[in-house]
Coordinates of C-alpha atoms and ligand atoms in Angstrom, one line a residue:
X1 CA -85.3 -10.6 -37.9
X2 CA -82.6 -9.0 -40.1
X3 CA -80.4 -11.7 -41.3
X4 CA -77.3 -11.5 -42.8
X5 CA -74.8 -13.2 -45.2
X6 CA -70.9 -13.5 -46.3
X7 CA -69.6 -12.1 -49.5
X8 CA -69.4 -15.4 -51.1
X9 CA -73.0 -16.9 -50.0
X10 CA -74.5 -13.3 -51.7
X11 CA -72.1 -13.9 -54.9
X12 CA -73.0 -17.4 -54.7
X13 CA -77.0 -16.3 -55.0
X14 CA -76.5 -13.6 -57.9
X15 CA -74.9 -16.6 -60.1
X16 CA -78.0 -18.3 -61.5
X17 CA -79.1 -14.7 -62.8
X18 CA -75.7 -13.7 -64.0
X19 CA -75.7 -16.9 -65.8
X20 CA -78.8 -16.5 -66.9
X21 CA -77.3 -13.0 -68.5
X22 CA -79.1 -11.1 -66.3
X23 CA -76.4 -9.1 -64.5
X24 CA -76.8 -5.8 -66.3
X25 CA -80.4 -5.6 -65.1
X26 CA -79.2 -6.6 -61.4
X27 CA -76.5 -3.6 -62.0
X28 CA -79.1 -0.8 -63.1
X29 CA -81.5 -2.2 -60.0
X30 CA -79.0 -2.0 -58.0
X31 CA -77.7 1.6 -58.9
X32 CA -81.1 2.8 -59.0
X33 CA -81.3 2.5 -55.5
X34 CA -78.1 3.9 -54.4
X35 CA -79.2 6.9 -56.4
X36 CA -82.4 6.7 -54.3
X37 CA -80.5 6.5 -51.6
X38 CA -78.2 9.8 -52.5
X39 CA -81.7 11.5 -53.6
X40 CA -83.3 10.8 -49.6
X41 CA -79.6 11.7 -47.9
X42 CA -79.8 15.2 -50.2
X43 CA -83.4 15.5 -49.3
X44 CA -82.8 15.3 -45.1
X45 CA -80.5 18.1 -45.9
X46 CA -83.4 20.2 -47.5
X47 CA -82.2 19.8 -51.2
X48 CA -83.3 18.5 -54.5
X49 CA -81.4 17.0 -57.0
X50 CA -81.3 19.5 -59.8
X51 CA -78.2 21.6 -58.9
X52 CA -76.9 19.4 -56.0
X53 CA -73.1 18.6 -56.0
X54 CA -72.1 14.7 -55.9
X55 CA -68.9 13.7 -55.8
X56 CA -68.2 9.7 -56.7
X57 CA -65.4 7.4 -55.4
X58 CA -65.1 5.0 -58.4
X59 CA -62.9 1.6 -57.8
X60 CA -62.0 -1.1 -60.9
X61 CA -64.9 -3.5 -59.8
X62 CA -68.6 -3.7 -60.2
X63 CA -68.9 -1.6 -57.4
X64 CA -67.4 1.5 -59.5
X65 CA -69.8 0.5 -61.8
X66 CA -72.7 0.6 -59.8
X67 CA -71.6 4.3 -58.6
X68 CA -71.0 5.5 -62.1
X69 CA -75.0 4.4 -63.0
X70 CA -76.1 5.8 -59.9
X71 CA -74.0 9.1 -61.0
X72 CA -75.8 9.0 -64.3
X73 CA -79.1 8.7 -62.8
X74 CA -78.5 11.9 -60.9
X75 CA -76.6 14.0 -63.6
X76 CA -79.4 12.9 -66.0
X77 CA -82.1 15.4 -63.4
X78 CA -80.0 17.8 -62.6
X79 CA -77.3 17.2 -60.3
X80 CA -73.4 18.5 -61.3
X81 CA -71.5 15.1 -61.0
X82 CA -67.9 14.5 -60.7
X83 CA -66.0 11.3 -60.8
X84 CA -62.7 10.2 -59.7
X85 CA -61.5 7.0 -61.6
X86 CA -59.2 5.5 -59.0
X87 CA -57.7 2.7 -61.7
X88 CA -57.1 2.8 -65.1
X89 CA -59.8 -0.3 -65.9
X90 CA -63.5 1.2 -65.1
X91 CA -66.6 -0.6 -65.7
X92 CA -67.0 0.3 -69.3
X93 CA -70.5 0.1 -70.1
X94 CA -71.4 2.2 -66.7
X95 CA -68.9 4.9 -67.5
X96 CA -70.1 5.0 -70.8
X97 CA -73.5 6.0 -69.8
X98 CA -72.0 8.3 -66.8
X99 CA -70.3 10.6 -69.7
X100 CA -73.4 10.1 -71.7
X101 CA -75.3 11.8 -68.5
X102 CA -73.4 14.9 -68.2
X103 CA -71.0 13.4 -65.8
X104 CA -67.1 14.7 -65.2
X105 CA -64.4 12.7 -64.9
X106 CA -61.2 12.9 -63.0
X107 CA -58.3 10.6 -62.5
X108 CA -55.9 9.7 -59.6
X109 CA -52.6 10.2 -60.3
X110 CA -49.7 8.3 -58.1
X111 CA -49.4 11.0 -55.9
X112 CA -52.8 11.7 -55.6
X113 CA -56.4 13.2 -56.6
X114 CA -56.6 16.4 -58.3
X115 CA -56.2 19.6 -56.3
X116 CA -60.0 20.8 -57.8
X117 CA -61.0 17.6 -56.7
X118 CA -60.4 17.8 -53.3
X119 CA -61.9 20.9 -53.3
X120 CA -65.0 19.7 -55.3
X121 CA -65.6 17.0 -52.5
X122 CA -65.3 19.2 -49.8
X123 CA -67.5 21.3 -51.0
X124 CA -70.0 18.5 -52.6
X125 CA -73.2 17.7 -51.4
X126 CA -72.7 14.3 -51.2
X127 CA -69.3 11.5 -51.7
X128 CA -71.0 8.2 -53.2
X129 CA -68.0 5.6 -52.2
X130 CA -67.9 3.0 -55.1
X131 CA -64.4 2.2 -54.4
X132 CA -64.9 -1.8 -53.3
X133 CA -67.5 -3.8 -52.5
X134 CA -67.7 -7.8 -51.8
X135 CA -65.0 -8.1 -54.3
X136 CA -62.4 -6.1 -52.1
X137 CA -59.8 -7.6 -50.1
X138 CA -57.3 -6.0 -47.9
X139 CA -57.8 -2.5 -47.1
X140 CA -57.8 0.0 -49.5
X141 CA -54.1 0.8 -51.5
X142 CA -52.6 3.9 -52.0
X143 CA -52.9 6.6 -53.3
X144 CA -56.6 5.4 -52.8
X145 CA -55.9 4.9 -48.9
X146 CA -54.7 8.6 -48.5
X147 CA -57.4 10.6 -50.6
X148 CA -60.0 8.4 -48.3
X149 CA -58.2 9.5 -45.3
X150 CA -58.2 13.3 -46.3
X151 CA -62.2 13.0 -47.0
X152 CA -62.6 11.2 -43.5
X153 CA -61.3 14.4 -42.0
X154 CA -64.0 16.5 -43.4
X155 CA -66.7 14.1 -43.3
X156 CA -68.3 15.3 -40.5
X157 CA -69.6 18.4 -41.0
X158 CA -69.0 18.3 -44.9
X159 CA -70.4 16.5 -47.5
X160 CA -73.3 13.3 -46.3
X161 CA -71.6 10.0 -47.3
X162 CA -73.0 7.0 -49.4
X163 CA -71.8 3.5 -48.9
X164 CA -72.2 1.3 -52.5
X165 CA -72.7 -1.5 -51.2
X166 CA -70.5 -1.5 -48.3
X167 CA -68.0 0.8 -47.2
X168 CA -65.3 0.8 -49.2
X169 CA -62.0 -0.9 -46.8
X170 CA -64.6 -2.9 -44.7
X171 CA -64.1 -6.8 -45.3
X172 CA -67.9 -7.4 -46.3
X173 CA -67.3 -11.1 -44.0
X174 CA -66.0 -10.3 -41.2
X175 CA -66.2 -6.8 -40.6
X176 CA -62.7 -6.2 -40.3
X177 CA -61.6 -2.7 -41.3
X178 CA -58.0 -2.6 -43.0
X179 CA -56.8 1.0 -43.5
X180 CA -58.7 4.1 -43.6
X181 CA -62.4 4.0 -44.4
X182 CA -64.9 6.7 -45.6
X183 CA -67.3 6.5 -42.6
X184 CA -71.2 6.5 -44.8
X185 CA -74.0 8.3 -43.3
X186 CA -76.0 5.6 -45.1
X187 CA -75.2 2.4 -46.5
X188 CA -77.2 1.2 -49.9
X189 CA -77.0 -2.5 -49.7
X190 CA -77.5 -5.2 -52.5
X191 CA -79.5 -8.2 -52.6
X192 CA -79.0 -9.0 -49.1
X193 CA -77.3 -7.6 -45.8
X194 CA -73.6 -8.4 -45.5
X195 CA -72.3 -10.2 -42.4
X196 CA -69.7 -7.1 -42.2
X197 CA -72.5 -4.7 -42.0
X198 CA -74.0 -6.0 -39.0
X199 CA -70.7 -6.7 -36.6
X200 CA -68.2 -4.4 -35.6
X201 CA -66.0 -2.9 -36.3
X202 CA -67.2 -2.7 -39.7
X203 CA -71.2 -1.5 -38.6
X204 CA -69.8 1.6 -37.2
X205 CA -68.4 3.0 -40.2
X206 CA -71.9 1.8 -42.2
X207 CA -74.9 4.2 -40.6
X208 CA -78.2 3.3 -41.6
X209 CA -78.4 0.4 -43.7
X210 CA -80.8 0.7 -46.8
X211 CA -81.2 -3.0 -48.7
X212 CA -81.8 -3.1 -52.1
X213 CA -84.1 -6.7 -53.0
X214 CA -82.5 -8.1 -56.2
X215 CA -84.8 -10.7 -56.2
X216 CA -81.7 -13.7 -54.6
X217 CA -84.0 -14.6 -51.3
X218 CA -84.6 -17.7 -52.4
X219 CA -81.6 -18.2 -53.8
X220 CA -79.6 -17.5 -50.2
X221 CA -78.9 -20.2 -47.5
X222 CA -78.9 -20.5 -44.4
X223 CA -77.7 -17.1 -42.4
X224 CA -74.7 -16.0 -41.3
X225 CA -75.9 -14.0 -38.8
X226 CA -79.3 -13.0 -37.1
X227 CA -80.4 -9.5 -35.6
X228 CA -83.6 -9.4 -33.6
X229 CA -85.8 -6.3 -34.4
X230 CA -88.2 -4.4 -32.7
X231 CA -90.9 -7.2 -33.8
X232 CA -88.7 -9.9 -32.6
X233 CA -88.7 -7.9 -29.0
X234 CA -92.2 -7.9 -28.8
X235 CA -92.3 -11.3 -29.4
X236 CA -89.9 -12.9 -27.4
X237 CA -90.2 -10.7 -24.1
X238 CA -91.6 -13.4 -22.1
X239 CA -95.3 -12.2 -20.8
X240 CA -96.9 -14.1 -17.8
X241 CA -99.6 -16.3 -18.5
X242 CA -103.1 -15.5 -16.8
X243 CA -102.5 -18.7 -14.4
X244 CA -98.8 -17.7 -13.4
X245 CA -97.6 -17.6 -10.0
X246 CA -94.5 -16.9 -8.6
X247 CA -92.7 -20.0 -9.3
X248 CA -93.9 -20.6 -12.4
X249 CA -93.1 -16.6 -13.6
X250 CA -89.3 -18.3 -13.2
X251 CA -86.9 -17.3 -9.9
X252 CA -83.7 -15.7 -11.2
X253 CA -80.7 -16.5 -8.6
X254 CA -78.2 -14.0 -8.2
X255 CA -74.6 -14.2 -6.8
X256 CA -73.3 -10.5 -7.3
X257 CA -71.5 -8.3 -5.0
X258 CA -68.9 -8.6 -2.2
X259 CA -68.1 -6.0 0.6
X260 CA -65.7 -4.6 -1.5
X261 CA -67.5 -4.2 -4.3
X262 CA -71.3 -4.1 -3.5
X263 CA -72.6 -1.7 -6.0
X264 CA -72.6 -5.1 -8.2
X265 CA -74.8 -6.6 -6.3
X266 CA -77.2 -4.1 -6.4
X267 CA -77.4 -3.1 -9.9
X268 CA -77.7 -6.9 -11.2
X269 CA -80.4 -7.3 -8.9
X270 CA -82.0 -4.2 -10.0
X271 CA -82.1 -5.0 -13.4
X272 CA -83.2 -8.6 -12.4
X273 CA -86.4 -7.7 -10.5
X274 CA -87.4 -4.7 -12.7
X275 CA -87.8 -7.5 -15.5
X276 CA -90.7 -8.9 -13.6
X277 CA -89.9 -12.5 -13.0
X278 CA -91.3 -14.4 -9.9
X279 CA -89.0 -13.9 -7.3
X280 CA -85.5 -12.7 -7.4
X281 CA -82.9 -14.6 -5.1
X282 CA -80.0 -13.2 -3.7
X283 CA -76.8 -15.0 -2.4
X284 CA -74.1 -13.2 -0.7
X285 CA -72.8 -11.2 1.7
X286 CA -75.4 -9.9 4.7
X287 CA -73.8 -6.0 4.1
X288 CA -74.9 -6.3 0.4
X289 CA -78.5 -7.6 1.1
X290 CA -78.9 -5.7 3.8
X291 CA -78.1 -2.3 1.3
X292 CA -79.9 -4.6 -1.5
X293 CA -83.3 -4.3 0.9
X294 CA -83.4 -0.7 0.9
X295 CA -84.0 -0.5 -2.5
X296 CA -85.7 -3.8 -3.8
X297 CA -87.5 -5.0 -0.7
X298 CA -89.0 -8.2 -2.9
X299 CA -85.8 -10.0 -3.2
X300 CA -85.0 -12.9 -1.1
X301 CA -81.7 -12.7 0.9
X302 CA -79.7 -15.5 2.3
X303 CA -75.9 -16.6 2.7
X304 CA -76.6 -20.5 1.2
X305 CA -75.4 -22.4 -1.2
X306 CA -76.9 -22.6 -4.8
X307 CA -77.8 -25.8 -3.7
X308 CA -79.6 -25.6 -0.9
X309 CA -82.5 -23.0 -3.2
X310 CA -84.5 -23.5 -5.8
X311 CA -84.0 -21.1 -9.1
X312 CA -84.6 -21.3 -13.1
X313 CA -81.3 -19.5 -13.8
X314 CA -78.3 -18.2 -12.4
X315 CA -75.8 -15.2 -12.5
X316 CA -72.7 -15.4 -11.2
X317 CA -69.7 -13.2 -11.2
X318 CA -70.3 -9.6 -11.3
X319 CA -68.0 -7.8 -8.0
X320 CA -67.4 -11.0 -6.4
X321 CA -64.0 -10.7 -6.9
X322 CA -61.4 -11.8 -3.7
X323 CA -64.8 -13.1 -1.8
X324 CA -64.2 -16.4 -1.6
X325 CA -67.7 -17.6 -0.4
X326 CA -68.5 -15.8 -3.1
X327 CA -66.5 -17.4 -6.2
X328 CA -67.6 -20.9 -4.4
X329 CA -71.0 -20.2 -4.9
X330 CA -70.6 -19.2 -8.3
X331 CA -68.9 -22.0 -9.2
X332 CA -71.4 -24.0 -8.0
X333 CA -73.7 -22.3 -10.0
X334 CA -71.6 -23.2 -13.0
X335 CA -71.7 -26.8 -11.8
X336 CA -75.6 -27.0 -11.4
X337 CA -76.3 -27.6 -15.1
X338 CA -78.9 -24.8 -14.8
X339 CA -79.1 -22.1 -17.3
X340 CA -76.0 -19.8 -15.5
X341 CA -74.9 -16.2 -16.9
X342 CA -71.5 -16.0 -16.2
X343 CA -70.0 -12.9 -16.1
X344 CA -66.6 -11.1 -14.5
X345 CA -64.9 -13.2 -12.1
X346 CA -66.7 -15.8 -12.4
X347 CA -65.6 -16.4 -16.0
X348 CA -62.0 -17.5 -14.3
X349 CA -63.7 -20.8 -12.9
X350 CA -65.1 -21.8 -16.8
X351 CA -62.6 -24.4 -18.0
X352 CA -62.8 -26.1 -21.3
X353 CA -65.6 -28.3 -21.7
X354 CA -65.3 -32.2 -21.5
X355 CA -67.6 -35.3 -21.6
X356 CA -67.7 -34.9 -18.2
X357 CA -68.5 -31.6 -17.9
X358 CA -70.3 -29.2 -20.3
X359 CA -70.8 -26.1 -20.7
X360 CA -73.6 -26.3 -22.5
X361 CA -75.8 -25.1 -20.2
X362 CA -74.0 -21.5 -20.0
X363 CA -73.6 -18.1 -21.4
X364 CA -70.3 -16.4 -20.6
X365 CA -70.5 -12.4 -20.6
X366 CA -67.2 -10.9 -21.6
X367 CA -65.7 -8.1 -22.7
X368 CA -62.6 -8.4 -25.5
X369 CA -60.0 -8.2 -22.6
X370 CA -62.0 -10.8 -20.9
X371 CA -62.3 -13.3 -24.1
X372 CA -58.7 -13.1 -24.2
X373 CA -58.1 -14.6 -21.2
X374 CA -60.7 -17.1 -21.8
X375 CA -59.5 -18.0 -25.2
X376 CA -55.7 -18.3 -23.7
X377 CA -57.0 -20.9 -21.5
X378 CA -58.0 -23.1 -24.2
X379 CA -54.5 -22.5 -25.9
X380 CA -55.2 -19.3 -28.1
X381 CA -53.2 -16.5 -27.5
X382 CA -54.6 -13.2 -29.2
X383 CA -54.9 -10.0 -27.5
X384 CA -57.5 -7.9 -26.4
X385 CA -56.6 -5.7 -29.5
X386 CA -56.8 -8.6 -31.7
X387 CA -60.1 -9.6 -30.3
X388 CA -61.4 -6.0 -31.1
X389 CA -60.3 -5.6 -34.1
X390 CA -62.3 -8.7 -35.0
X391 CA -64.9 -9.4 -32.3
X392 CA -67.3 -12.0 -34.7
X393 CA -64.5 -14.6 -35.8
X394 CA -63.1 -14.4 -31.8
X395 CA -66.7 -15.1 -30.5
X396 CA -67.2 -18.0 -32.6
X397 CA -64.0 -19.4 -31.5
X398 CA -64.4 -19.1 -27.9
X399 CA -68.2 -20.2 -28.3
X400 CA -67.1 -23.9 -30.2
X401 CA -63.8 -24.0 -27.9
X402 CA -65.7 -24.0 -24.6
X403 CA -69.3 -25.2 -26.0
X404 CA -70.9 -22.3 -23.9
X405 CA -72.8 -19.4 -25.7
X406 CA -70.5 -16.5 -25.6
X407 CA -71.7 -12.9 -25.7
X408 CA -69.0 -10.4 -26.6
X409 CA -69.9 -7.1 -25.2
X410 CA -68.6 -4.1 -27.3
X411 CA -70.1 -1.6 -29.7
X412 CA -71.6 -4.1 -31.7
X413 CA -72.6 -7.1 -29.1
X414 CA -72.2 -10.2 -30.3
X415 CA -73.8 -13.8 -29.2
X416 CA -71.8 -17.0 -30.6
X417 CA -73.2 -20.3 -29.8
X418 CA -71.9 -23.6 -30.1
X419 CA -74.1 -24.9 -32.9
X420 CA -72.5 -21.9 -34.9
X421 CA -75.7 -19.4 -34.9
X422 CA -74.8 -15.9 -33.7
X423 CA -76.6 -12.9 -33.3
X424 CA -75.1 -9.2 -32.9
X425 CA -77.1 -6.7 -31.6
X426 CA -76.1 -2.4 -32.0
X427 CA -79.1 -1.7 -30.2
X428 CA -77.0 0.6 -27.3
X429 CA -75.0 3.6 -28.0
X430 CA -72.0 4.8 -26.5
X431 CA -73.9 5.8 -23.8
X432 CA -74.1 2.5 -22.1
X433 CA -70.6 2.5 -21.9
X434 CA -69.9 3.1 -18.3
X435 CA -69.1 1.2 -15.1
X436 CA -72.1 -0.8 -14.2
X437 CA -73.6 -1.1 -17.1
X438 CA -72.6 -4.6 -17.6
X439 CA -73.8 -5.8 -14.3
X440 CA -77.6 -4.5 -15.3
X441 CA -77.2 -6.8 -18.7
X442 CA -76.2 -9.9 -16.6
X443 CA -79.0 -8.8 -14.5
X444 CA -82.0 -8.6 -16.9
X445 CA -80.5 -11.9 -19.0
X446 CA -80.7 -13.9 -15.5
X447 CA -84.1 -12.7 -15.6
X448 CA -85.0 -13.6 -19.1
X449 CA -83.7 -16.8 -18.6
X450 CA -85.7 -17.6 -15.2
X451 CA -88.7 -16.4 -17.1
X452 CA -88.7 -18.7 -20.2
X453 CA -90.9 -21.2 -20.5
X454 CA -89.9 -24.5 -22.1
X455 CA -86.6 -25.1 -24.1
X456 CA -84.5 -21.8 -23.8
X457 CA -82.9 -20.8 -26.8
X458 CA -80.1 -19.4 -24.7
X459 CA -78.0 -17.3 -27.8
X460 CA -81.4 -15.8 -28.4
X461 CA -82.4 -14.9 -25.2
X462 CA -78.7 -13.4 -24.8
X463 CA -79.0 -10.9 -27.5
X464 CA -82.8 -10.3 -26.3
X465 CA -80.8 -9.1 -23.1
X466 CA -78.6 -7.3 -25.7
X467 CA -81.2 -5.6 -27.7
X468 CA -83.5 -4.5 -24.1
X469 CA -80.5 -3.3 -22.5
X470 CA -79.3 -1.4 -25.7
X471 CA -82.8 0.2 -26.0
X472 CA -82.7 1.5 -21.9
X473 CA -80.2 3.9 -23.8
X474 CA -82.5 5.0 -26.4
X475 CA -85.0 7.1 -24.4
X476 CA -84.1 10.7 -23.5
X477 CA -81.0 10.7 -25.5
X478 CA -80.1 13.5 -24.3
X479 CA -80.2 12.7 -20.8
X480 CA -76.7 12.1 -19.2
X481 CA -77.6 8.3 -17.8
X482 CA -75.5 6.3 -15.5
X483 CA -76.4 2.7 -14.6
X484 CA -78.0 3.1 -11.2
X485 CA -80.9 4.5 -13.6
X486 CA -81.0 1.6 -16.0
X487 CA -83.0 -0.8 -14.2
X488 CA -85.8 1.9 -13.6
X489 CA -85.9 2.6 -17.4
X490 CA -86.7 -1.5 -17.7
X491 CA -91.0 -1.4 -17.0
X492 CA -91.6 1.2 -19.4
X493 CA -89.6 0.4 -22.6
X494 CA -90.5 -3.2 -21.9
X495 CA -93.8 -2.3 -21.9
X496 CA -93.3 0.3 -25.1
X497 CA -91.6 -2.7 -26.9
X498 CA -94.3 -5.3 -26.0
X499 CA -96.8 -2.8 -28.1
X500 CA -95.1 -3.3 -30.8
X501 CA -96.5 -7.1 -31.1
Ligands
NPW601 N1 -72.4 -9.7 -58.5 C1 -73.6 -9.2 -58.9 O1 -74.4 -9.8 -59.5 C2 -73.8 -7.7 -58.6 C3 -72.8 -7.0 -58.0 N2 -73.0 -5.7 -57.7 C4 -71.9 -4.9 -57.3 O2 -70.7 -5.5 -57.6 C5 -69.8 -5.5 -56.5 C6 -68.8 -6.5 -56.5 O3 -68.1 -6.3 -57.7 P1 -66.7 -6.9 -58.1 O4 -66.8 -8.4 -57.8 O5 -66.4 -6.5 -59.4 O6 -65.8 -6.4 -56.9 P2 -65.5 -4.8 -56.4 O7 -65.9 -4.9 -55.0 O8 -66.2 -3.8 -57.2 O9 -64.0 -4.6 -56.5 C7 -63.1 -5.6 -56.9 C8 -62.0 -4.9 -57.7 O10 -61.3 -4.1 -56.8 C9 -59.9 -4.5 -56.9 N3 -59.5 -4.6 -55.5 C10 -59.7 -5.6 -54.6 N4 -59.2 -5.3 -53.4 C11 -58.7 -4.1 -53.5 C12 -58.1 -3.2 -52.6 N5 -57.9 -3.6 -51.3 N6 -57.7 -2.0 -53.0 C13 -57.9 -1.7 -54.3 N7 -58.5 -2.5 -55.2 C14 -58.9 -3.7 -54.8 C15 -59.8 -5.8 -57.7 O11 -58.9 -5.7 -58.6 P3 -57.5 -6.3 -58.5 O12 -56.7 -5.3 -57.7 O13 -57.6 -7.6 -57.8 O14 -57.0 -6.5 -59.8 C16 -61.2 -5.9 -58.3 O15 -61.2 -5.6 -59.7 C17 -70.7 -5.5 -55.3 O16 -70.2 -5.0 -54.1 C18 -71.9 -4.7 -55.8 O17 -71.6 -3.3 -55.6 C19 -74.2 -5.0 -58.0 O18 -74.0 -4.4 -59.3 C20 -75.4 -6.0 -58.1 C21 -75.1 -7.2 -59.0
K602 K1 -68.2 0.8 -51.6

């Protein structure tokens, strides 16, 4: 499990060995491995480092520093390296040894980089961004801001990019982005992942994430945030004992679909039945189980109430919208204390919880323009916008304001609970961003939730939903996929992932 931790709990771990006078050693570890990190980017490219052309982002902080040892490293075999000193104080000792090295220096003036700078970077192999790390705040100032911006217009198919730390503009705590940002093809982290790394919309400006071990593990507490891997799939798909039946292999209940909007319907129950639990019930309207039949023939049909049938777990919401049979049932589901996803309409019937009433037992699926209506009804207005911009800090509010596990869908998904634990999983591209596609998550979480045996740790079996309906993307990329071929996809990367046990 990757776990992850603010700026100030990583800072907080360096301290003893800082104190202890160790931080030039933590500086040259940690520069040593961003120039490992530049040496395997070159190397995917087909080149060495003798004669390759690296360009560095230097910033005021240690972070500048780290890039200018990292620069000496490389100009020391080889490479032509060329720095741009962004403010007029730069980590001495580390600059010292960058000149020492071979290294060039160039400085930004108040309207700008040099004009041979520009053209050195585009032409450069690879940018190393040292501009801010955990010490940043804000986004980055100009005339940093606009040379940043120029490079992100090339950075595609011009130089690779190489993240100190972080990228350089992403709040390393929440993932916010302020102002332009260099997006990195890879990101050489220190000590220990950043919460801002691992939730949007900071992870999509990161790439792949390399950590550098300082030796602060023991030092770090408690996570910020978790991420299952592929290891934590394998062992947390739930597998049917040898003396399982159909009851005890968990019945998922689902309450999906209307006649206006039946696709729904079929495409959570899909999902639900292709994850292998018991039995799959279905409540709602005959025209959607009859159309439900033709394709999943094992699922149970019937126009009753959640009460009057026995499940493990409930989803409720997705196309039930105007059907008012419908909303009753799901908000009887909400009201049966069982483990209930609650997703689309169905969201509208959550209130706030009270001693009365909890919400413990539930896990609300929206998306940022759903949170916001959530969030207004306990009395916080931000917008949909707002909520995008910073997804992790609007989860965790919703998740303590209502006491329900919330799971924020968006290109990093994130699970808040109550308790304050949260996962975020990226394990979906872009690619699972299309109409349906939600309605197979709820699906397959109903599922794991009917299938879990003893307590259920319900934020970890949302973002176990997360990560298995991310990886339903990840086969035959190049595939155009729509979500009416999702819950086929389930069987076989469920069983590819269970391997990996
Ligand atoms: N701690 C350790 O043991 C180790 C730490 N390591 C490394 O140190 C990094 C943290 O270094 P750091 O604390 O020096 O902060 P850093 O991110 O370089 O920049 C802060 C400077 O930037 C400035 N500034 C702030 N915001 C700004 C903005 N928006 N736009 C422009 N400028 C802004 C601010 O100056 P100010 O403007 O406030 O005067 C301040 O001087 C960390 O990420 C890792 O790379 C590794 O070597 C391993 C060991
Ligand atoms: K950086």
């Amino acid at each position: 499990m990757l776990q992850a931790y603010s700026a100030a709990a990583v800072r907080a771990a360096e301290q003893p060995l800082l104190s202890a006078g160790r931080g030039p050693e933590l500086m040259r570890t940690a520069a040593h491995g961003l120039a490992m990190g530049v040496v395997s980017v070159l190397r995917s490219r087909g080149k060495g480092i003798y004669g390759a052309n690296v360009v560095l982002l230097v910033g005021s902080g240690n972070n500048g520093g780290d890039a200018l040892y990292a620069g000496a490293h490389l100009a020391a075999r080889g490479a032509r390296t060329t720095a741009l000193l962004t403010s007029a104080r730069t980590h001495p000792e580390a600059l010292a040894a960058f000149g020492k090295s071979g290294g060039r220096c160039l400085v930004l003036g108040a309207d700008g980089a040099p004009v041979s700078f520009m053209d050195e970077a585009r032409q450069s192999d690879v940018v190393i961004d040292g501009l801010l790390g955990t010490g940043g705040s804000g986004g980055l100032r100009e005339p940093v801001a606009g040379v940043v911006a120029l490079l992100a217009e090339f950075a595609g198919d011009g130089p690779a990019v190489v993240a100190c730390d972080l990228p350089s503009g992403v709040d390393a705590t929440t993932g916010e982005v302020h102002g332009p940002v260099l997006p990195a093809d890879l990101t050489v982290t220190f000590g220990a992942h950043k919460t801002g790394l691992l939730s949007a919309p900071g992870e999509q400006s990161a790439g792949t994430v390399a950590l550098v071990d300082l030796g602060i593990g023991q030092q770090l507490g408690p996570p910020e945030l978790s991420r299952l891997e592929a290891g934590d799939l394998a062992a947390f798909l739930p597998q049917p004992s040898a003396a399982a039946h159909k009851y005890t292999r968990g019945v998922a209940g689902v309450i999906a679909g209307s006649v206006q909007y039946p696709g729904a319907g079929l495409l959570a129950v899909a999902a639900a039945s292709a994850c292998g639990p018991g039995m799959v019930r279905y409540l709602g309207p005959e025209q959607v189980a009859a159309a439900i039949h033709v394709r999943n023939p094992e699922v149970v049909c019937s126009q009753n109430s959640p009460d009057e049938v026995r499940v493990q777990a409930w989803l409720a919401g997705p196309g039930i919208d105007g059907d008012q049979a419908q909303l009753d049932r799901a908000a009887a589901a909400i009201a049966s204390g069982l483990p209930t996803v609650v997703d689309a309409a169905a969201l509208a019937l959550v209130q706030p919880a009270t001693q009365a009433a909890t919400n413990e037992h539930l896990i609300l699926t929206p998306h940022a323009g759903e949170l916001s209506a959530l969030l207004a009804r306990c009395g916080v207005l931000v917008s949909r916008a707002q909520i995008e911009a910073s997804p992790l800090a609007a989860a965790r509010q919703a998740a303590a304001l209502l006491g329900a596990v919330v799971l924020l869908k968006g290109p990093t998904t994130i699970v808040a609970a109550p308790n304050g634990a949260v996962f975020t999983q990226a394990n979906g591209t872009a690619r699972l961003a299309t109409a349906g596609s939600g309605d197979t998550l709820a699906g397959i979480l109903a599922a794991l939730l009917a299938m879990s045996a003893g307590p259920i740790d319900l934020a970890r079996t949302a973002a176990l939903a997360a990560a298995l309906h991310g990886q339903l993307a990840q086969t035959d990329v190049e595939q155009p996929i729509n979500a009416g071929l999702l819950a086929a996809r389930i069987p076989a990367v469920w069983a590819a992932l269970s391997q990996k046990r």
